[in-house]
Tab-separated table of C-alpha atoms and ligand atoms in Angstrom:
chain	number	residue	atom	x	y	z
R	25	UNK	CA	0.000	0.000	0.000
R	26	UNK	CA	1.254	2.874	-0.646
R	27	UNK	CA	1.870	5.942	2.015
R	28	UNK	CA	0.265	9.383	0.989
R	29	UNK	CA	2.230	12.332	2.203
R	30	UNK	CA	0.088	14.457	4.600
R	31	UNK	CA	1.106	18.099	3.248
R	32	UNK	CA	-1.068	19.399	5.932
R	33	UNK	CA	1.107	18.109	8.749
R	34	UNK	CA	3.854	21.287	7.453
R	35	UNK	CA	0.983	23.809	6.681
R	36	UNK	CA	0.167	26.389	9.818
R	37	UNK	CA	-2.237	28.250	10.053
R	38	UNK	CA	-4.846	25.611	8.247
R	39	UNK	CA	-6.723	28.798	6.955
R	40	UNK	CA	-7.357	29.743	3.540
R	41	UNK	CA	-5.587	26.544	1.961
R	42	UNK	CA	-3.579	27.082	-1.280
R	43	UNK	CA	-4.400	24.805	-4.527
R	44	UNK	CA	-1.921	21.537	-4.819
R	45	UNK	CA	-1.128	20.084	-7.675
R	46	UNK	CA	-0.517	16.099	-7.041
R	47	UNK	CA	-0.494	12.450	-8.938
R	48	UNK	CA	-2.841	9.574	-8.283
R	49	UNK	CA	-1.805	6.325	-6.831
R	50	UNK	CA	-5.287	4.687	-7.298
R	51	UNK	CA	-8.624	5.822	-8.429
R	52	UNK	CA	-11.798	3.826	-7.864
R	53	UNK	CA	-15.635	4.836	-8.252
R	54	UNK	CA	-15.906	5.817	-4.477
R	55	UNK	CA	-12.393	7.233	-4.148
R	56	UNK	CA	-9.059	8.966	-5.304
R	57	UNK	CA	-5.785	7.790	-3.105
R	58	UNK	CA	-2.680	10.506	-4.353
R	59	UNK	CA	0.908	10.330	-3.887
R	60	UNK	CA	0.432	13.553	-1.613
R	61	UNK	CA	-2.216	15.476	-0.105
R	62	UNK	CA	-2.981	19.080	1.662
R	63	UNK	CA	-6.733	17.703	1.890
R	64	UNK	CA	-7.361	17.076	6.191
R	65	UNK	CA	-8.266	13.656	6.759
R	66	UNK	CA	-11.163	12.827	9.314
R	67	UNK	CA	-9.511	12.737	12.360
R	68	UNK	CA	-8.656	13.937	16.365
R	69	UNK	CA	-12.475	14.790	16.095
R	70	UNK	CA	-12.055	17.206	12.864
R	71	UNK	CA	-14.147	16.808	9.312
R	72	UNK	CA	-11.966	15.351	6.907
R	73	UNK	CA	-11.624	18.550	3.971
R	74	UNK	CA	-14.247	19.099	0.992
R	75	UNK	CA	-13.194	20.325	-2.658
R	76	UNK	CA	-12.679	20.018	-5.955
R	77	UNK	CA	-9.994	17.415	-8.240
R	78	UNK	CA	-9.652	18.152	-11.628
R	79	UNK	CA	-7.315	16.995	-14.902
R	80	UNK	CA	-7.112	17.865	-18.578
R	81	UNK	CA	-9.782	14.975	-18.726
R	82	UNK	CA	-11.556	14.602	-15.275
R	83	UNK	CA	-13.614	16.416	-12.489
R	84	UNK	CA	-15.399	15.519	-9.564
R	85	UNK	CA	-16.299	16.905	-6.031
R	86	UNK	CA	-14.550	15.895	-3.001
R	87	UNK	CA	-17.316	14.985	-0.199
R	88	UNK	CA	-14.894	13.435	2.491
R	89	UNK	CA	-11.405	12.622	3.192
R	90	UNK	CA	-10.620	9.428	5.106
R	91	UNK	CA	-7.952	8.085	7.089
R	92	UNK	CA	-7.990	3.666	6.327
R	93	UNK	CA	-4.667	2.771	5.975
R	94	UNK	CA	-4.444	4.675	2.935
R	95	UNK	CA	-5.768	8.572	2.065
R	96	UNK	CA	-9.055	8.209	0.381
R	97	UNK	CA	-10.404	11.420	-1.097
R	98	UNK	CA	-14.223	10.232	-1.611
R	99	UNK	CA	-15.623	11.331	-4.804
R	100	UNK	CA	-18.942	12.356	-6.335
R	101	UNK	CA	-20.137	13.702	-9.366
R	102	UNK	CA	-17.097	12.537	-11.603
R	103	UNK	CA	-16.958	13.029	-15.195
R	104	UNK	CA	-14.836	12.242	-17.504
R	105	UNK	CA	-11.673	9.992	-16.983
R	106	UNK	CA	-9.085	9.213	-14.431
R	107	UNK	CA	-5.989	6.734	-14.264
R	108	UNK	CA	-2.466	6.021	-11.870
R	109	UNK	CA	-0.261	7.920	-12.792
R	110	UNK	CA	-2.420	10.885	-13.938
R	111	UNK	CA	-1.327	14.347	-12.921
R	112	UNK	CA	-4.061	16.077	-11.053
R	113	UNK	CA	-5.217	19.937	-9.094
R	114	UNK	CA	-7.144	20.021	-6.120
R	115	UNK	CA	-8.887	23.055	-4.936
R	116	UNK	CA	-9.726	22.776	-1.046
R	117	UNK	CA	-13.405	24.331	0.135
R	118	UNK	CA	-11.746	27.209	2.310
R	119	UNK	CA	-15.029	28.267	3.690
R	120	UNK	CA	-15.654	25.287	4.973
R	121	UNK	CA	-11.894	24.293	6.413
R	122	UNK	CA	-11.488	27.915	7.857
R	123	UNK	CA	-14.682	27.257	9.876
R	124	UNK	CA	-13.409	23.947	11.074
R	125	UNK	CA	-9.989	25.687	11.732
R	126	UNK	CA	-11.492	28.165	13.988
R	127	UNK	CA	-13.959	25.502	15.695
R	128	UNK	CA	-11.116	23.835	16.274
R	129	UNK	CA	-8.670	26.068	17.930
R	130	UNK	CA	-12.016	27.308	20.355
R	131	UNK	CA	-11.688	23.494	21.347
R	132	UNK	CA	-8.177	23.957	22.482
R	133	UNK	CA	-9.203	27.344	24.688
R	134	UNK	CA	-12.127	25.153	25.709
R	135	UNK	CA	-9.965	22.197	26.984
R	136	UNK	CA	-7.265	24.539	28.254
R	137	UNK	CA	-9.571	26.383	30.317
R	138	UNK	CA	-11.834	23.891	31.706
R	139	UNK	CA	-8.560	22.170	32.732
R	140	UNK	CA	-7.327	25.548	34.095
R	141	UNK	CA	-10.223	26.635	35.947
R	142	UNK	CA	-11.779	23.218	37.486
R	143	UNK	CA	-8.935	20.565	36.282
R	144	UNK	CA	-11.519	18.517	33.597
R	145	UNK	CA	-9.982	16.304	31.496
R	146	UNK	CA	-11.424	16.298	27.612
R	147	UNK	CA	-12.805	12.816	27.045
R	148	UNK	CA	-13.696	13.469	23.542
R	149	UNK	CA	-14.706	15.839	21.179
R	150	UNK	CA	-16.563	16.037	17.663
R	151	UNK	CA	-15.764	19.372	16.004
R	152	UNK	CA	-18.350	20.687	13.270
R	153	UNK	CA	-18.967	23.142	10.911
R	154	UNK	CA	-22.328	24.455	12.779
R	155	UNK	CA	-21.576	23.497	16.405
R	156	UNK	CA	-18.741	21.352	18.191
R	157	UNK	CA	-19.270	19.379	21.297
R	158	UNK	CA	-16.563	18.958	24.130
R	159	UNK	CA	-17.095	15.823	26.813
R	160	UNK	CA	-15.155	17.087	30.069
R	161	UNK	CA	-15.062	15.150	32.985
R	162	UNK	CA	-15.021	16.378	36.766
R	163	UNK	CA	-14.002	15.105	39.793
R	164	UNK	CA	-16.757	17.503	40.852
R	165	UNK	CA	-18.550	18.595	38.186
R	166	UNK	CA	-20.893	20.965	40.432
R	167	UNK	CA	-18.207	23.465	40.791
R	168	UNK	CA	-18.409	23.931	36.806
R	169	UNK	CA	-20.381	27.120	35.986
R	170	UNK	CA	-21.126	27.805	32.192
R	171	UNK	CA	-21.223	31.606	32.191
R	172	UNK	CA	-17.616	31.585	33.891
R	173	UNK	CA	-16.228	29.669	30.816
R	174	UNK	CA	-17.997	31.391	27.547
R	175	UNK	CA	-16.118	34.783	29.380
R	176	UNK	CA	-12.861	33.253	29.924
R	177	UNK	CA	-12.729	31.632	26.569
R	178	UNK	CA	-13.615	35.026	25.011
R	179	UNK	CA	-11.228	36.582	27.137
R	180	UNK	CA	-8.747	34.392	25.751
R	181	UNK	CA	-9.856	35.199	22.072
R	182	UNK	CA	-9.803	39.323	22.641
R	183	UNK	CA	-5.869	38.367	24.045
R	184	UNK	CA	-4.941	38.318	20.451
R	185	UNK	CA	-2.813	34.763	21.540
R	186	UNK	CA	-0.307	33.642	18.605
R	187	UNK	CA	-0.890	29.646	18.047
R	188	UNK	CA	2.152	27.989	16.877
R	189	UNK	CA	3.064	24.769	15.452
R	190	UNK	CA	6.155	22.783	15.749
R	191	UNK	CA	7.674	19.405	16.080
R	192	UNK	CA	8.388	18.970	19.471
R	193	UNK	CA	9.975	14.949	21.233
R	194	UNK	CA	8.258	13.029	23.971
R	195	UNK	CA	10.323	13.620	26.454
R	196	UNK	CA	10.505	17.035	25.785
R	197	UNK	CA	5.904	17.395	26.115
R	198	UNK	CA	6.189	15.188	29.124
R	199	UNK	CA	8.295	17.835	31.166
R	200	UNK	CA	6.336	20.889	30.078
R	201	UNK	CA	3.523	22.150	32.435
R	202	UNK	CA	1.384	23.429	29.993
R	203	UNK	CA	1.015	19.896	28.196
R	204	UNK	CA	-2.332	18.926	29.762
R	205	UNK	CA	-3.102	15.832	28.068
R	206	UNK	CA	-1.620	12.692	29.638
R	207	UNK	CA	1.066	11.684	27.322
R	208	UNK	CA	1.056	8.423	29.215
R	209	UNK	CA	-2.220	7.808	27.119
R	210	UNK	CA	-0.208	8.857	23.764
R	211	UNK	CA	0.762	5.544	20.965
R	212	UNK	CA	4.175	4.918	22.861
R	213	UNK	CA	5.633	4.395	19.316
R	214	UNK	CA	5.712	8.193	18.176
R	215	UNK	CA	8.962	10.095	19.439
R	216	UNK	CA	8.478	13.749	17.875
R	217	UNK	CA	5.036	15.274	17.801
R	218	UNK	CA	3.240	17.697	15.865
R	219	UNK	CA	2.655	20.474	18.487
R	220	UNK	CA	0.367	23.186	18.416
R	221	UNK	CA	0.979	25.925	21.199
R	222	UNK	CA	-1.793	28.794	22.579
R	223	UNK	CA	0.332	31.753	23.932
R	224	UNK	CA	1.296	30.859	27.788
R	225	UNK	CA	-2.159	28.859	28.140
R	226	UNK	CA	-1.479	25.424	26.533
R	227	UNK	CA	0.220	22.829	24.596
R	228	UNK	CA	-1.020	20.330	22.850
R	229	UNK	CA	0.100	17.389	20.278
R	230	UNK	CA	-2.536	17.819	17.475
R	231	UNK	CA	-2.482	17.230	13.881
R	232	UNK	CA	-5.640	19.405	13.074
R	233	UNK	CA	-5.963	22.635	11.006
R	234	UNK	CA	-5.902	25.903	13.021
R	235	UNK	CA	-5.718	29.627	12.728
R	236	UNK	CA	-2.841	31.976	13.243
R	237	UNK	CA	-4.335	33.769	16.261
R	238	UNK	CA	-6.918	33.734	18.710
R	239	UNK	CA	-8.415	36.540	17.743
R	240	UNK	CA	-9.274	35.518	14.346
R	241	UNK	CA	-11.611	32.800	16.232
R	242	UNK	CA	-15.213	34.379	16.141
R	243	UNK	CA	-17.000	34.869	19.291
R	244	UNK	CA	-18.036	31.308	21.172
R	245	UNK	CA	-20.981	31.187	22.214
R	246	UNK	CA	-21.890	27.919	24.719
R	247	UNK	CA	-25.332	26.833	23.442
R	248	UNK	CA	-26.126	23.893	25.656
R	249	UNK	CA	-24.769	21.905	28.369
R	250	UNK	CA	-25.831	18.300	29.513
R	251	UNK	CA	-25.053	15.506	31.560
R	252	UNK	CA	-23.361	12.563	30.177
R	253	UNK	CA	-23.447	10.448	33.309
R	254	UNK	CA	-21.197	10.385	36.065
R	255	UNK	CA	-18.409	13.525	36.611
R	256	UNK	CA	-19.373	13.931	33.000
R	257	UNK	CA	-20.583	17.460	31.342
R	258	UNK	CA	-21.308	17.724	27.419
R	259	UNK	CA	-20.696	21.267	26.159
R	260	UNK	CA	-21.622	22.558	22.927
R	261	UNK	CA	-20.804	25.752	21.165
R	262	UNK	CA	-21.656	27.962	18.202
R	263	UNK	CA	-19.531	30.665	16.568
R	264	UNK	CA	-20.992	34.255	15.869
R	265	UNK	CA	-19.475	34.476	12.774
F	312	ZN	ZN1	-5.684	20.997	17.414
């Protein structure tokens, strides 16, 4: 099988992605696998990317990008043909990944602060285009308060934070305070990790799309939160774009 480069793993910020020229591996009805990609594949709770491939003698739509051993770019509305070897452009849909970028990065002020404030661990996320959904859980999950966390998270977006990306070793994320993820739960077999750091507030090992700063995240707005059993609190958000 072969391994598709993941051009996004270089790219920071993930906003306003530039066109990518790139050659296919393998073409199917259902799917395009290329020899490199700048497309975000579904993962870490993020919408894989939407767009457009094109050659001198093919289109189609890009509805999904997944992750299954390979990189498949799943296709619709194709016309025309497509063979290995072919030399292709993709166009990325940057409304739609600049959304997700800026969903995302609220998730990391989310995380970071609910950790900060009451020490809640993230237990899973789903980010979306419309709303996102955190899972935090509590040792006491009374002492949570709802309006205390839309201001600090705003608070954090009007700081004007830089987020930064690098490639940072294990040992290295272990020793650093701000890491608030237990790297003891990390695959043991990765020694440098793509690291995305939020001024002084956090640092995290992601390999999502975010923006530049967090001021270019739109105001979050906490829409709902609910129980998920024990310790557990579900907290959703909008952006007033
Ligand atoms: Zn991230």
């Amino acid at each position: 099988m072969m391994m598709t480069i993941l051009k996004h793993l270089e790219q920071h910020p993930g906003v306003n992605p530039e066109p990518f020229s790139s050659v296919v591996t393998s073409v199917c009805d259902e799917h395009i696998v290329l020899d490199s990609t700048a497309y975000y594949p579904m993962g870490g709770g993020q919408p894989g990317d939407r767009g457009n491939i094109e050659s001198d003698s093919f289109t189609c739509t890009v509805v999904d990008v997944r992750k299954k051993g390979e990189v498949r770019h799943i296709i619709a509305d194709s016309e025309g043909t497509l063979k290995p070897g072919d030399n292709i452009r993709c166009t990325i849909d940057a409304e739609w990944r600049n959304q997700l970028s800026a969903m995302h990065t609220a998730q990391h002020l989310v995380s970071a602060l609910a950790n900060e404030e009451w020490g809640a661990d993230t237990v899973g996320n789903q980010i979306g285009f419309d709303k996102t959904r955190i899972d935090l859980q509590f040792e006491n999950r009374d002492i949570f308060d709802r309006d205390s966390l839309s201001q600090m998270v705003n608070d954090a977006i009007a700081k004007d934070m830089e987020v930064m990306m690098d490639f940072r070793p294990s040992a290295e994320l272990i020793d650093d305070p701000l890491v608030r993820i237990n790297m003891d739960r990390m695959p043991p077999n990765i020694d440098v990790w793509r690291t995305i750091s939020i001024g002084d507030l956090d640092v995290c090992p992601c390999a999502g799309t975010h923006v530049l700063r967090t001021s270019m995240i739109p105001e979050v707005e906490i829409t709902r939160v609910k129980s998920k059993g024990a310790g557990r609190l579900r907290v959703e958000y909008i952006l007033n774009n």
